[in-house]
Amino acid sequence: MSPDPPPWAPRLGADPSALDTPSLIVDRQALLRNIEALMSRLGALGVSVRPHLKTAKCAEIARLLLAAGARGCCVAKLGEAEVLAEAGVGDLLITTEIAGQPKLARLTALLARHPQIKLVVDSTAGARALNDALAAARCRGEVLIDLDVGQRRTGALPGAPALELAAALAALPALQLVGVQGYEGHLQLAPDAERERDSATAMRLLTDTAAQLRAAGHRVDIVSTGGTGTAELCARHAGVTEVQPGSFVFMDGAYRRAIGTKYEHALSLVATVISAPRPREAVIDAGLKALSTDSGPAEPKGLPGMRYRPAGDEHGILSWDEGLPYAFTPGDRIELYPSHIDTTVHLHDSYHVFDAGRLVAVWPIAARGKVQ
Ligand SMILES: Cc1ncc(COP(=O)(O)O)c(C=O)c1O
């Protein structure tokens, strides 16, 4: 029997003031609207959606996405796949190459239990190591060739290098080629015109290579690409079969600045004012350990002219110009929108889910911290 929760733990039905801080708050209705908006836009374009769980890292959100019609999900890391597959989300594409003996040993154990998990490869050496590990464990894996369509991160080059890799894969009995992945991460936050122009180039590289692979006799069922910034552009390009957006579920400051209000902010962080020692400044209990800053500072919600800056690991400072009508005393609360959700979510254990101002669920962020 689990012990009774302590008296200060928030109960279902509580309002947000019952939460200790800093805590992540999910607006359930906004989350559902974001999912519905994305699925209906992309469904109308005839592509499958395989949302990326590197953002939400949460089995409950994966289940909402699957119930809304997602064909499966993506994860970035083997550790995320382990946690989410055990939680029942088994149709996963791991979008990052897996290398090194410790990981290959974990991967074979995972594939033995969840054979539908798909992998990406971008080199013959990587593919051989993967093949040998799987063959030694008497299992097989379905793989996509990861293509560099302009991001210059991972990926075999389109065209001849991809064909060479496919030929090498054909000789590796534990691996079955099923498709290609080409993620154009460099374009997600680009200005509209650049995003549109350069994603068309990236999609041509991706789908032309898919066609060349098929012409050479290889199996290419899946052509997977796209993120929140480009999914609709990718989906309109003939030959793309599925898209991988992740951030749309919650949105963040960086994406709002880039793509506007197409999706709503569905995630905020609630913090408490702990000190107000100077005019036009207040100190809150949320610093670098609660809000990531790789995409700039978080934005106070509903407080025009209010600025936030981290003031160390545990502290943050709110500041505002003279003439603005703000005044805080310790114990006051404010909410902030993260500038980058993936790296902020990574810092927290759970989502507090609110609907009509009442706590309706606490969802574990089961894959948080799973960087291996
Ligand atoms: C391979 C891959 N696909 C899809 C995504 C999803 O992108 P976003 O969260 O911008 O929608 C990412 C994000 O980094 C990614 O690395």
JSON list of N, CA, C and O in Angstrom, two decimals, residues 21-46:
[
{"chain": "A", "resi": 21, "resn": "THR", "atom": "N", "xyz": [6.32, 25.63, -5.27]},
{"chain": "A", "resi": 21, "resn": "THR", "atom": "CA", "xyz": [6.99, 26.18, -6.45]},
{"chain": "A", "resi": 21, "resn": "THR", "atom": "C", "xyz": [8.50, 26.00, -6.34]},
{"chain": "A", "resi": 21, "resn": "THR", "atom": "O", "xyz": [9.01, 25.82, -5.23]},
{"chain": "A", "resi": 22, "resn": "PRO", "atom": "N", "xyz": [9.24, 26.08, -7.45]},
{"chain": "A", "resi": 22, "resn": "PRO", "atom": "CA", "xyz": [8.74, 26.21, -8.81]},
{"chain": "A", "resi": 22, "resn": "PRO", "atom": "C", "xyz": [8.15, 24.90, -9.32]},
{"chain": "A", "resi": 22, "resn": "PRO", "atom": "O", "xyz": [8.71, 23.83, -9.03]},
{"chain": "A", "resi": 23, "resn": "SER", "atom": "N", "xyz": [7.06, 24.99, -10.06]},
{"chain": "A", "resi": 23, "resn": "SER", "atom": "CA", "xyz": [6.38, 23.81, -10.61]},
{"chain": "A", "resi": 23, "resn": "SER", "atom": "C", "xyz": [5.95, 24.08, -12.03]},
{"chain": "A", "resi": 23, "resn": "SER", "atom": "O", "xyz": [5.57, 25.20, -12.36]},
{"chain": "A", "resi": 24, "resn": "LEU", "atom": "N", "xyz": [5.93, 23.02, -12.83]},
{"chain": "A", "resi": 24, "resn": "LEU", "atom": "CA", "xyz": [5.41, 23.15, -14.20]},
{"chain": "A", "resi": 24, "resn": "LEU", "atom": "C", "xyz": [3.90, 22.95, -14.20]},
{"chain": "A", "resi": 24, "resn": "LEU", "atom": "O", "xyz": [3.39, 22.02, -13.57]},
{"chain": "A", "resi": 25, "resn": "ILE", "atom": "N", "xyz": [3.22, 23.81, -14.91]},
{"chain": "A", "resi": 25, "resn": "ILE", "atom": "CA", "xyz": [1.76, 23.76, -15.04]},
{"chain": "A", "resi": 25, "resn": "ILE", "atom": "C", "xyz": [1.40, 23.51, -16.51]},
{"chain": "A", "resi": 25, "resn": "ILE", "atom": "O", "xyz": [1.89, 24.22, -17.39]},
{"chain": "A", "resi": 26, "resn": "VAL", "atom": "N", "xyz": [0.55, 22.52, -16.74]},
{"chain": "A", "resi": 26, "resn": "VAL", "atom": "CA", "xyz": [0.04, 22.29, -18.09]},
{"chain": "A", "resi": 26, "resn": "VAL", "atom": "C", "xyz": [-1.41, 22.76, -18.14]},
{"chain": "A", "resi": 26, "resn": "VAL", "atom": "O", "xyz": [-2.21, 22.41, -17.27]},
{"chain": "A", "resi": 27, "resn": "ASP", "atom": "N", "xyz": [-1.73, 23.55, -19.15]},
{"chain": "A", "resi": 27, "resn": "ASP", "atom": "CA", "xyz": [-3.11, 23.95, -19.42]},
{"chain": "A", "resi": 27, "resn": "ASP", "atom": "C", "xyz": [-3.69, 22.86, -20.34]},
{"chain": "A", "resi": 27, "resn": "ASP", "atom": "O", "xyz": [-3.38, 22.82, -21.53]},
{"chain": "A", "resi": 28, "resn": "ARG", "atom": "N", "xyz": [-4.50, 21.97, -19.74]},
{"chain": "A", "resi": 28, "resn": "ARG", "atom": "CA", "xyz": [-4.94, 20.78, -20.48]},
{"chain": "A", "resi": 28, "resn": "ARG", "atom": "C", "xyz": [-5.71, 21.16, -21.74]},
{"chain": "A", "resi": 28, "resn": "ARG", "atom": "O", "xyz": [-5.52, 20.56, -22.81]},
{"chain": "A", "resi": 29, "resn": "GLN", "atom": "N", "xyz": [-6.59, 22.13, -21.65]},
{"chain": "A", "resi": 29, "resn": "GLN", "atom": "CA", "xyz": [-7.39, 22.49, -22.83]},
{"chain": "A", "resi": 29, "resn": "GLN", "atom": "C", "xyz": [-6.50, 23.05, -23.94]},
{"chain": "A", "resi": 29, "resn": "GLN", "atom": "O", "xyz": [-6.71, 22.75, -25.12]},
{"chain": "A", "resi": 30, "resn": "ALA", "atom": "N", "xyz": [-5.50, 23.86, -23.57]},
{"chain": "A", "resi": 30, "resn": "ALA", "atom": "CA", "xyz": [-4.60, 24.40, -24.60]},
{"chain": "A", "resi": 30, "resn": "ALA", "atom": "C", "xyz": [-3.79, 23.27, -25.24]},
{"chain": "A", "resi": 30, "resn": "ALA", "atom": "O", "xyz": [-3.58, 23.25, -26.46]},
{"chain": "A", "resi": 31, "resn": "LEU", "atom": "N", "xyz": [-3.34, 22.33, -24.41]},
{"chain": "A", "resi": 31, "resn": "LEU", "atom": "CA", "xyz": [-2.61, 21.17, -24.95]},
{"chain": "A", "resi": 31, "resn": "LEU", "atom": "C", "xyz": [-3.48, 20.41, -25.95]},
{"chain": "A", "resi": 31, "resn": "LEU", "atom": "O", "xyz": [-3.03, 20.07, -27.06]},
{"chain": "A", "resi": 32, "resn": "LEU", "atom": "N", "xyz": [-4.74, 20.14, -25.57]},
{"chain": "A", "resi": 32, "resn": "LEU", "atom": "CA", "xyz": [-5.63, 19.40, -26.47]},
{"chain": "A", "resi": 32, "resn": "LEU", "atom": "C", "xyz": [-5.89, 20.19, -27.75]},
{"chain": "A", "resi": 32, "resn": "LEU", "atom": "O", "xyz": [-5.93, 19.61, -28.84]},
{"chain": "A", "resi": 33, "resn": "ARG", "atom": "N", "xyz": [-6.03, 21.52, -27.62]},
{"chain": "A", "resi": 33, "resn": "ARG", "atom": "CA", "xyz": [-6.25, 22.33, -28.83]},
{"chain": "A", "resi": 33, "resn": "ARG", "atom": "C", "xyz": [-5.02, 22.28, -29.75]},
{"chain": "A", "resi": 33, "resn": "ARG", "atom": "O", "xyz": [-5.15, 22.22, -30.97]},
{"chain": "A", "resi": 34, "resn": "ASN", "atom": "N", "xyz": [-3.83, 22.31, -29.16]},
{"chain": "A", "resi": 34, "resn": "ASN", "atom": "CA", "xyz": [-2.61, 22.24, -29.99]},
{"chain": "A", "resi": 34, "resn": "ASN", "atom": "C", "xyz": [-2.55, 20.91, -30.74]},
{"chain": "A", "resi": 34, "resn": "ASN", "atom": "O", "xyz": [-2.19, 20.87, -31.93]},
{"chain": "A", "resi": 35, "resn": "ILE", "atom": "N", "xyz": [-2.87, 19.84, -30.03]},
{"chain": "A", "resi": 35, "resn": "ILE", "atom": "CA", "xyz": [-2.82, 18.51, -30.68]},
{"chain": "A", "resi": 35, "resn": "ILE", "atom": "C", "xyz": [-3.86, 18.46, -31.80]},
{"chain": "A", "resi": 35, "resn": "ILE", "atom": "O", "xyz": [-3.56, 18.04, -32.93]},
{"chain": "A", "resi": 36, "resn": "GLU", "atom": "N", "xyz": [-5.07, 18.90, -31.50]},
{"chain": "A", "resi": 36, "resn": "GLU", "atom": "CA", "xyz": [-6.15, 18.88, -32.50]},
{"chain": "A", "resi": 36, "resn": "GLU", "atom": "C", "xyz": [-5.77, 19.76, -33.71]},
{"chain": "A", "resi": 36, "resn": "GLU", "atom": "O", "xyz": [-5.96, 19.36, -34.86]},
{"chain": "A", "resi": 37, "resn": "ALA", "atom": "N", "xyz": [-5.19, 20.93, -33.45]},
{"chain": "A", "resi": 37, "resn": "ALA", "atom": "CA", "xyz": [-4.85, 21.84, -34.56]},
{"chain": "A", "resi": 37, "resn": "ALA", "atom": "C", "xyz": [-3.80, 21.19, -35.46]},
{"chain": "A", "resi": 37, "resn": "ALA", "atom": "O", "xyz": [-3.94, 21.19, -36.69]},
{"chain": "A", "resi": 38, "resn": "LEU", "atom": "N", "xyz": [-2.77, 20.62, -34.85]},
{"chain": "A", "resi": 38, "resn": "LEU", "atom": "CA", "xyz": [-1.72, 20.03, -35.67]},
{"chain": "A", "resi": 38, "resn": "LEU", "atom": "C", "xyz": [-2.23, 18.81, -36.43]},
{"chain": "A", "resi": 38, "resn": "LEU", "atom": "O", "xyz": [-1.99, 18.65, -37.63]},
{"chain": "A", "resi": 39, "resn": "MET", "atom": "N", "xyz": [-2.97, 17.93, -35.73]},
{"chain": "A", "resi": 39, "resn": "MET", "atom": "CA", "xyz": [-3.42, 16.71, -36.40]},
{"chain": "A", "resi": 39, "resn": "MET", "atom": "C", "xyz": [-4.38, 17.05, -37.54]},
{"chain": "A", "resi": 39, "resn": "MET", "atom": "O", "xyz": [-4.34, 16.40, -38.58]},
{"chain": "A", "resi": 40, "resn": "SER", "atom": "N", "xyz": [-5.24, 18.05, -37.35]},
{"chain": "A", "resi": 40, "resn": "SER", "atom": "CA", "xyz": [-6.18, 18.32, -38.44]},
{"chain": "A", "resi": 40, "resn": "SER", "atom": "C", "xyz": [-5.46, 18.99, -39.61]},
{"chain": "A", "resi": 40, "resn": "SER", "atom": "O", "xyz": [-5.72, 18.65, -40.77]},
{"chain": "A", "resi": 41, "resn": "ARG", "atom": "N", "xyz": [-4.51, 19.90, -39.33]},
{"chain": "A", "resi": 41, "resn": "ARG", "atom": "CA", "xyz": [-3.76, 20.52, -40.45]},
{"chain": "A", "resi": 41, "resn": "ARG", "atom": "C", "xyz": [-2.99, 19.47, -41.26]},
{"chain": "A", "resi": 41, "resn": "ARG", "atom": "O", "xyz": [-3.01, 19.46, -42.47]},
{"chain": "A", "resi": 42, "resn": "LEU", "atom": "N", "xyz": [-2.32, 18.58, -40.53]},
{"chain": "A", "resi": 42, "resn": "LEU", "atom": "CA", "xyz": [-1.46, 17.62, -41.24]},
{"chain": "A", "resi": 42, "resn": "LEU", "atom": "C", "xyz": [-2.27, 16.48, -41.82]},
{"chain": "A", "resi": 42, "resn": "LEU", "atom": "O", "xyz": [-1.96, 15.97, -42.91]},
{"chain": "A", "resi": 43, "resn": "GLY", "atom": "N", "xyz": [-3.33, 16.08, -41.11]},
{"chain": "A", "resi": 43, "resn": "GLY", "atom": "CA", "xyz": [-4.20, 15.01, -41.63]},
{"chain": "A", "resi": 43, "resn": "GLY", "atom": "C", "xyz": [-4.76, 15.44, -42.98]},
{"chain": "A", "resi": 43, "resn": "GLY", "atom": "O", "xyz": [-4.83, 14.64, -43.93]},
{"chain": "A", "resi": 44, "resn": "ALA", "atom": "N", "xyz": [-5.12, 16.72, -43.10]},
{"chain": "A", "resi": 44, "resn": "ALA", "atom": "CA", "xyz": [-5.71, 17.21, -44.34]},
{"chain": "A", "resi": 44, "resn": "ALA", "atom": "C", "xyz": [-4.68, 17.15, -45.48]},
{"chain": "A", "resi": 44, "resn": "ALA", "atom": "O", "xyz": [-5.05, 17.13, -46.65]},
{"chain": "A", "resi": 45, "resn": "LEU", "atom": "N", "xyz": [-3.40, 17.12, -45.14]},
{"chain": "A", "resi": 45, "resn": "LEU", "atom": "CA", "xyz": [-2.36, 17.09, -46.17]},
{"chain": "A", "resi": 45, "resn": "LEU", "atom": "C", "xyz": [-1.93, 15.66, -46.50]},
{"chain": "A", "resi": 45, "resn": "LEU", "atom": "O", "xyz": [-1.05, 15.44, -47.34]},
{"chain": "A", "resi": 46, "resn": "GLY", "atom": "N", "xyz": [-2.52, 14.71, -45.81]},
{"chain": "A", "resi": 46, "resn": "GLY", "atom": "CA", "xyz": [-2.31, 13.30, -46.18]},
{"chain": "A", "resi": 46, "resn": "GLY", "atom": "C", "xyz": [-1.01, 12.67, -45.70]},
{"chain": "A", "resi": 46, "resn": "GLY", "atom": "O", "xyz": [-0.59, 11.65, -46.23]}
]
